[in-house]
PDB file of C-alpha atoms in Angstrom:
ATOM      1  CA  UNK P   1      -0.362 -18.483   7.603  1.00  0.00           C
ATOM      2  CA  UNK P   2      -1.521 -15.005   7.458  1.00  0.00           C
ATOM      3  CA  UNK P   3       1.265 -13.854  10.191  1.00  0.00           C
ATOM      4  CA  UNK P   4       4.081 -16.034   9.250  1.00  0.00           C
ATOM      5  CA  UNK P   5       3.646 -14.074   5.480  1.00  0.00           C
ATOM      6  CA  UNK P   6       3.287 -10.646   7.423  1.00  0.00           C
ATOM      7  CA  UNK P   7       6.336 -11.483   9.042  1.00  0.00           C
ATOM      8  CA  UNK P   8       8.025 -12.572   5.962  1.00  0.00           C
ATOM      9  CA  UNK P   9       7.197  -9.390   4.449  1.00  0.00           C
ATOM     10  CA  UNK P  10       8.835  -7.689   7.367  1.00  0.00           C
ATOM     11  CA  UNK P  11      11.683  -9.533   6.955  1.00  0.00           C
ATOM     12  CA  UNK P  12      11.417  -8.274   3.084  1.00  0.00           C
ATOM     13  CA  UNK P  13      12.365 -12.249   2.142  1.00  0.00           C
ATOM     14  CA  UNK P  14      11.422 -12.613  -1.561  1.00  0.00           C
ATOM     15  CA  UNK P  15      10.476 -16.682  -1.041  1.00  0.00           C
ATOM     16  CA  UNK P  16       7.548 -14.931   0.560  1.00  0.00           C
ATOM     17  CA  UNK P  17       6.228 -12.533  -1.883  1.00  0.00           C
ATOM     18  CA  UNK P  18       6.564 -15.399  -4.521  1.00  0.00           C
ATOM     19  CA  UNK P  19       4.257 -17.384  -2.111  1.00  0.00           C
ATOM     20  CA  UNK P  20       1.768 -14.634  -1.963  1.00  0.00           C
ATOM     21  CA  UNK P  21       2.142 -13.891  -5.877  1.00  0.00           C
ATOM     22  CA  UNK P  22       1.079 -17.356  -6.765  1.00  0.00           C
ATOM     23  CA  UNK P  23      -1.649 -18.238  -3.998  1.00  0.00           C
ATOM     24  CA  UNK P  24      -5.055 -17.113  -5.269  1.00  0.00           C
ATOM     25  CA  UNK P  25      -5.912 -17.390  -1.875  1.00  0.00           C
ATOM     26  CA  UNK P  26      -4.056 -14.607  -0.711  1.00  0.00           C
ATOM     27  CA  UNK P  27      -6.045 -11.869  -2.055  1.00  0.00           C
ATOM     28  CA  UNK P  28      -8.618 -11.809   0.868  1.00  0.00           C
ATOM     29  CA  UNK P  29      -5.410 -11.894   3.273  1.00  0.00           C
ATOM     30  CA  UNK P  30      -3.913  -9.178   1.391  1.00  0.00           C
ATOM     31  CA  UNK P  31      -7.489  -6.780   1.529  1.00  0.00           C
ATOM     32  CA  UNK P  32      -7.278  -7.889   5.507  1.00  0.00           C
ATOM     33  CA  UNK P  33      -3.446  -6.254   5.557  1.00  0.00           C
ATOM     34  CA  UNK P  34      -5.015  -3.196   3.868  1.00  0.00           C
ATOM     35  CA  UNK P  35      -7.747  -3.116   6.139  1.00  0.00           C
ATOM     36  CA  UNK P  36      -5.693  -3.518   9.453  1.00  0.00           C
ATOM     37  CA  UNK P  37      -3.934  -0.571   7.919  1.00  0.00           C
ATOM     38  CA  UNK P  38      -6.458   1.643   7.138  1.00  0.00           C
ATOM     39  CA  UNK P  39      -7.760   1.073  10.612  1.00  0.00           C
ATOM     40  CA  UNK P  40      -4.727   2.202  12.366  1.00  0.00           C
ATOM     41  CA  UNK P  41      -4.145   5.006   9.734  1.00  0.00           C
ATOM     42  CA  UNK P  42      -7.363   6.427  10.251  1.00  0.00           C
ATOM     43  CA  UNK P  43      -7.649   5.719  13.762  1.00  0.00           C
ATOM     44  CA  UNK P  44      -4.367   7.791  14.065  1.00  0.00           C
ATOM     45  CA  UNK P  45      -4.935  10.566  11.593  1.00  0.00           C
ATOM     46  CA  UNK P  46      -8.100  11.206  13.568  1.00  0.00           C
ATOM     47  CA  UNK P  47      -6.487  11.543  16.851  1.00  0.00           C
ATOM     48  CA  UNK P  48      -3.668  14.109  15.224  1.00  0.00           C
ATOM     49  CA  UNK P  49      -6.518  16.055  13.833  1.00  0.00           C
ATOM     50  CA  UNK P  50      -7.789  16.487  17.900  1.00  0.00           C
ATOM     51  CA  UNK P  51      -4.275  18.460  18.027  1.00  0.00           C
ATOM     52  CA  UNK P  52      -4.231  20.153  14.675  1.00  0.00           C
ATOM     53  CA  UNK P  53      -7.273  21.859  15.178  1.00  0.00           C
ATOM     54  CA  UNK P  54      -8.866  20.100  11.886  1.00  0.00           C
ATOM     55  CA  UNK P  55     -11.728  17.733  11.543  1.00  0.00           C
ATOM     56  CA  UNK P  56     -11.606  14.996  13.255  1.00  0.00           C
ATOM     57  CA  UNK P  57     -14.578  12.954  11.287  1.00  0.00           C
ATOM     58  CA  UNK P  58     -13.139  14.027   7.352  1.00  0.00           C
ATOM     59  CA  UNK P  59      -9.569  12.997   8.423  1.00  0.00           C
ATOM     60  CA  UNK P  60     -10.918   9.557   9.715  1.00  0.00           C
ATOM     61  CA  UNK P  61     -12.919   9.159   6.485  1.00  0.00           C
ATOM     62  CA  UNK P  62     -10.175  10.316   4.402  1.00  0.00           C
ATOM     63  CA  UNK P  63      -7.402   7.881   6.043  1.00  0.00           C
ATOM     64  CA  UNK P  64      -9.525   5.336   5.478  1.00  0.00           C
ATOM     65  CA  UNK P  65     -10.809   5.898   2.053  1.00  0.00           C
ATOM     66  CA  UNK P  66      -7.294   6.750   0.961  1.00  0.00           C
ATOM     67  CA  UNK P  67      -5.393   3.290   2.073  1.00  0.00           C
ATOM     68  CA  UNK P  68      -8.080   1.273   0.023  1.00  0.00           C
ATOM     69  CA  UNK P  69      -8.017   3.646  -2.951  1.00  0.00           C
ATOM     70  CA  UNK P  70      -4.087   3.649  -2.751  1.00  0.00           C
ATOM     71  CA  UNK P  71      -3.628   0.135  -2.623  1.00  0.00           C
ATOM     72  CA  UNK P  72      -5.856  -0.480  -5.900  1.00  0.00           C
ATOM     73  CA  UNK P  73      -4.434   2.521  -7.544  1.00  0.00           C
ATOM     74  CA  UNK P  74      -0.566   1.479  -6.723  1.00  0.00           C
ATOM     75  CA  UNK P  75      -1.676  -2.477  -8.050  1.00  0.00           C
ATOM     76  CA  UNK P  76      -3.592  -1.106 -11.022  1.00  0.00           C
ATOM     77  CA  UNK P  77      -0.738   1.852 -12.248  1.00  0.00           C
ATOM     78  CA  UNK P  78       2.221  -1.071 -11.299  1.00  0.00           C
ATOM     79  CA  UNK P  79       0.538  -4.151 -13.273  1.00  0.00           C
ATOM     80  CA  UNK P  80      -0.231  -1.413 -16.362  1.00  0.00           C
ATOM     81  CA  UNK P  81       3.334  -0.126 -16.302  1.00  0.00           C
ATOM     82  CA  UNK P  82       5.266  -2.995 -15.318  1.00  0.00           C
ATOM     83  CA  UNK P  83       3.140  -5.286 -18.361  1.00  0.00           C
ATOM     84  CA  UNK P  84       3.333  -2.847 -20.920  1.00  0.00           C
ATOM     85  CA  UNK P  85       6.306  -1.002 -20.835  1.00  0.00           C
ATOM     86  CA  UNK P  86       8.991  -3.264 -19.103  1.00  0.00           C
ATOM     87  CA  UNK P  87       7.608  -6.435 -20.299  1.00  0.00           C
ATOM     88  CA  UNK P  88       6.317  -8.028 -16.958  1.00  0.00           C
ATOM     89  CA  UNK P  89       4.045 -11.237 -16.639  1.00  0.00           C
ATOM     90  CA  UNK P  90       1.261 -10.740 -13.551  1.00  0.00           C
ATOM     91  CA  UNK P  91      -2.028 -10.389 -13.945  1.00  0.00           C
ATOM     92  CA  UNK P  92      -3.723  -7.727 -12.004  1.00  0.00           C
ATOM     93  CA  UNK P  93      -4.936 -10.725  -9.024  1.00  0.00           C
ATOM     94  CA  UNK P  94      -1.067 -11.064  -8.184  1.00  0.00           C
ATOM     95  CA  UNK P  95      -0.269  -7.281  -7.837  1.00  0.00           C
ATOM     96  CA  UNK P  96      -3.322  -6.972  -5.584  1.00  0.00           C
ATOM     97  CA  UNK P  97      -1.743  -9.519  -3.661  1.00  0.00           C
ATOM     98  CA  UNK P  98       1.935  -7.937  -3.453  1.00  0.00           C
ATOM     99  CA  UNK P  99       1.566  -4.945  -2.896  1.00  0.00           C
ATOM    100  CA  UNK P 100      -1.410  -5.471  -0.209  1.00  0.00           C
ATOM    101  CA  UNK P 101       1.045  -7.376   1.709  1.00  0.00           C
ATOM    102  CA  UNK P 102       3.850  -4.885   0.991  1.00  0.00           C
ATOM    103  CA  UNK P 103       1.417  -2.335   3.385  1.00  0.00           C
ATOM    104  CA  UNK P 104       1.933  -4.822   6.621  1.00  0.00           C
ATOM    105  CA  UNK P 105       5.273  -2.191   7.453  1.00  0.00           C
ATOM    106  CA  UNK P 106       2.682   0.496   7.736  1.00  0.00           C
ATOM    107  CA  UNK P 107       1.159  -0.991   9.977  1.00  0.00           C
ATOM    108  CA  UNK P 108       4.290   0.633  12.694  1.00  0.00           C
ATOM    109  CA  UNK P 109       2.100   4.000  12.272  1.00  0.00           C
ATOM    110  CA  UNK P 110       0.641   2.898  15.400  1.00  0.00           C
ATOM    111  CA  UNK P 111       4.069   3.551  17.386  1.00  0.00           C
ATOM    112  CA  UNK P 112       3.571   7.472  17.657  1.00  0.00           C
ATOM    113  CA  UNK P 113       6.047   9.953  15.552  1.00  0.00           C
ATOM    114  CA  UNK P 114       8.363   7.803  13.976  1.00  0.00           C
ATOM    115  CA  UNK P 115       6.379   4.258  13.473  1.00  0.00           C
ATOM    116  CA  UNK P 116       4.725   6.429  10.220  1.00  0.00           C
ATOM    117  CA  UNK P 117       8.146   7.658   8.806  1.00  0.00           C
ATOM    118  CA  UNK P 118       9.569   4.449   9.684  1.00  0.00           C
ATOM    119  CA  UNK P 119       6.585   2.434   7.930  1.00  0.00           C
ATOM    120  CA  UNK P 120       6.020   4.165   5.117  1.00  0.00           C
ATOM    121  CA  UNK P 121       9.657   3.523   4.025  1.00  0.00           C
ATOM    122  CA  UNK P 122       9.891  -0.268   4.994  1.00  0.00           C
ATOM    123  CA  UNK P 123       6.449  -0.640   2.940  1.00  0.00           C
ATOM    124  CA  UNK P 124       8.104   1.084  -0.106  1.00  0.00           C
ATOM    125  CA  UNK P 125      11.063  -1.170   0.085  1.00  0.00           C
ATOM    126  CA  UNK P 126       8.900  -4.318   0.887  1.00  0.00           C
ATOM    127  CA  UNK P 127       6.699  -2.767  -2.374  1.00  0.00           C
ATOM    128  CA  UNK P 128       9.628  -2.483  -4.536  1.00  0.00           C
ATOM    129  CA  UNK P 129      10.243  -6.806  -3.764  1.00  0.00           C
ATOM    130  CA  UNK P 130       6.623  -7.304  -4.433  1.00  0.00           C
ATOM    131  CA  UNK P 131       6.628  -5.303  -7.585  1.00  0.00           C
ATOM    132  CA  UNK P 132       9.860  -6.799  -8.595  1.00  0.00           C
ATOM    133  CA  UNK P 133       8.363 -10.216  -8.005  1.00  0.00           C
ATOM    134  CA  UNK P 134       5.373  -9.946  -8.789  1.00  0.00           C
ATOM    135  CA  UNK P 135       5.764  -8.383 -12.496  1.00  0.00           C
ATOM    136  CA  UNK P 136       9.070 -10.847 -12.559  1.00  0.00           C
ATOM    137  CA  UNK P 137      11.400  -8.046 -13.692  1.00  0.00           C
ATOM    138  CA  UNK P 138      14.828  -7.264 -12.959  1.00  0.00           C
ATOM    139  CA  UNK P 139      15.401  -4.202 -10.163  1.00  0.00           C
ATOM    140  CA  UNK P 140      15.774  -1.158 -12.603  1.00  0.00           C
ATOM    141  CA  UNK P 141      12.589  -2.147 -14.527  1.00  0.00           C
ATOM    142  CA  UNK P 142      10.990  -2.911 -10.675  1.00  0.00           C
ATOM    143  CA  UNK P 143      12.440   0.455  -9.642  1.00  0.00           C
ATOM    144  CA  UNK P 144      10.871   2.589 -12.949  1.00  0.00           C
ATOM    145  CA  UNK P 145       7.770   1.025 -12.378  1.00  0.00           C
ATOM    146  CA  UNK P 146       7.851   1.871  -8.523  1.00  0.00           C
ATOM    147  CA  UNK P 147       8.846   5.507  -9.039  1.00  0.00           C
ATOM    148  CA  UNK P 148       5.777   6.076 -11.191  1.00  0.00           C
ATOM    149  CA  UNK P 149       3.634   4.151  -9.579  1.00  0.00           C
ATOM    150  CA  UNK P 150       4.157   6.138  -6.139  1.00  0.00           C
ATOM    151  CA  UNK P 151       4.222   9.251  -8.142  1.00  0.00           C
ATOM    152  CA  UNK P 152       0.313   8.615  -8.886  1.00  0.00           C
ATOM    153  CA  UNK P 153      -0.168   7.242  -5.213  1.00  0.00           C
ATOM    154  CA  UNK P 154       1.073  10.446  -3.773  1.00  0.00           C
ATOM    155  CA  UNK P 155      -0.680  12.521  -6.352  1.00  0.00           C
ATOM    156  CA  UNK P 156      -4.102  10.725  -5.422  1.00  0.00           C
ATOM    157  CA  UNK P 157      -3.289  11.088  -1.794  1.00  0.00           C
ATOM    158  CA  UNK P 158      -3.272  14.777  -2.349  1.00  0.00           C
ATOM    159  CA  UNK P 159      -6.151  14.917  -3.575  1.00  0.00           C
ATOM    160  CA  UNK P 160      -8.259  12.946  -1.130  1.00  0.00           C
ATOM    161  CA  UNK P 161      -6.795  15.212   1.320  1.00  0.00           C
ATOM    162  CA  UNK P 162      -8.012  17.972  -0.448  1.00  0.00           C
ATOM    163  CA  UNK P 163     -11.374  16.488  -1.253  1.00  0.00           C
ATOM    164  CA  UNK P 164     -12.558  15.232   2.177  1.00  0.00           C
ATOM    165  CA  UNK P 165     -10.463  18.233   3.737  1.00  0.00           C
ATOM    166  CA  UNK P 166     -13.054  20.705   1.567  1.00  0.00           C
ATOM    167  CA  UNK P 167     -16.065  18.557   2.800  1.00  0.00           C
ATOM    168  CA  UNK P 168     -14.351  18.653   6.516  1.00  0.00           C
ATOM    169  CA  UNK P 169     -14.688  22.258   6.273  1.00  0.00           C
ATOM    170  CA  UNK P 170     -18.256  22.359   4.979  1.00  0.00           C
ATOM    171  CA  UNK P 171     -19.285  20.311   8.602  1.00  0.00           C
ATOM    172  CA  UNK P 172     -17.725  22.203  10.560  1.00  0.00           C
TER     173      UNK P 172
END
């Protein structure tokens, strides 16, 4: 079940987010997405920080720490938004759930150069559908919600960077 909803989410088919928005049982399979993804995002952040010159150990940690922190701060700042300004009905279980399964795209960061660009953009589009779905709103209200959502998520990411960057520097 687990791959057949990955792939659906691939396939960005909205039968499938609705399936994952109203299993309860999908929130461990959606922590597992996150967690394959934080894997390979650390895994590869790690291995470009051999070539950058930087720490090898903080960007592993900070990957890592990052995708987990993203995905509850994306859930938390879309189920806020989307409930109390456009009028959406989720509860904070289903966005968990979305947008956890809206990461599976990122997973391409494994395919070096592009499989990052490339994933990043398929998850935001497959996180748009969740967000839509999940909050049941129409696509402007989905979009609103997305665009300050990601505005926090990228903000945060910053910072981590920053954060486990500075403590990077103190080790080495």
């Amino acid at each position: 079940m687990l791959v057949n909803r990955i792939i659906g989410v691939f396939k960005l088919d909205v039968g499938t987010f609705e399936a994952i928005e109203h299993d309860p049982t999908a929130t461990g399979q959606a922590a597992l997405v996150v967690a394959i993804v934080a894997l390979l995002s650390a895994f590869g952040s790690a291995f470009g920080a051999v070539f950058s010159n930087s720490g090898f150990f903080s960007n592993f940690i900070s990957a890592l720490v990052w995708t987990f922190l993203g995905w509850l701060v994306w859930s938390v700042i879309s189920y806020f938004v989307g409930v109390n300004f456009f009028g959406g009905q989720a509860t904070l279980d289903e966005m968990l759930r979305v947008i956890g399964f809206a990461y599976a795209p990122q997973m391409l960061a494994i395919i070096p150069c592009i499989g990052g660009l490339v994933g990043a953009i398929w998850s935001l589009v497959a996180g748009f559908i969740a967000v839509r779905q999940g909050l049941d709103i129409d696509d402007l209200k989905a979009f609103l919600t997305i665009v300050i959502g990601f505005g926090v998520y990228i903000a945060g990411s910053i910072l981590i960077g920053i954060i486990f960057g500075g403590i990077g520097a103190l080790f080495s």
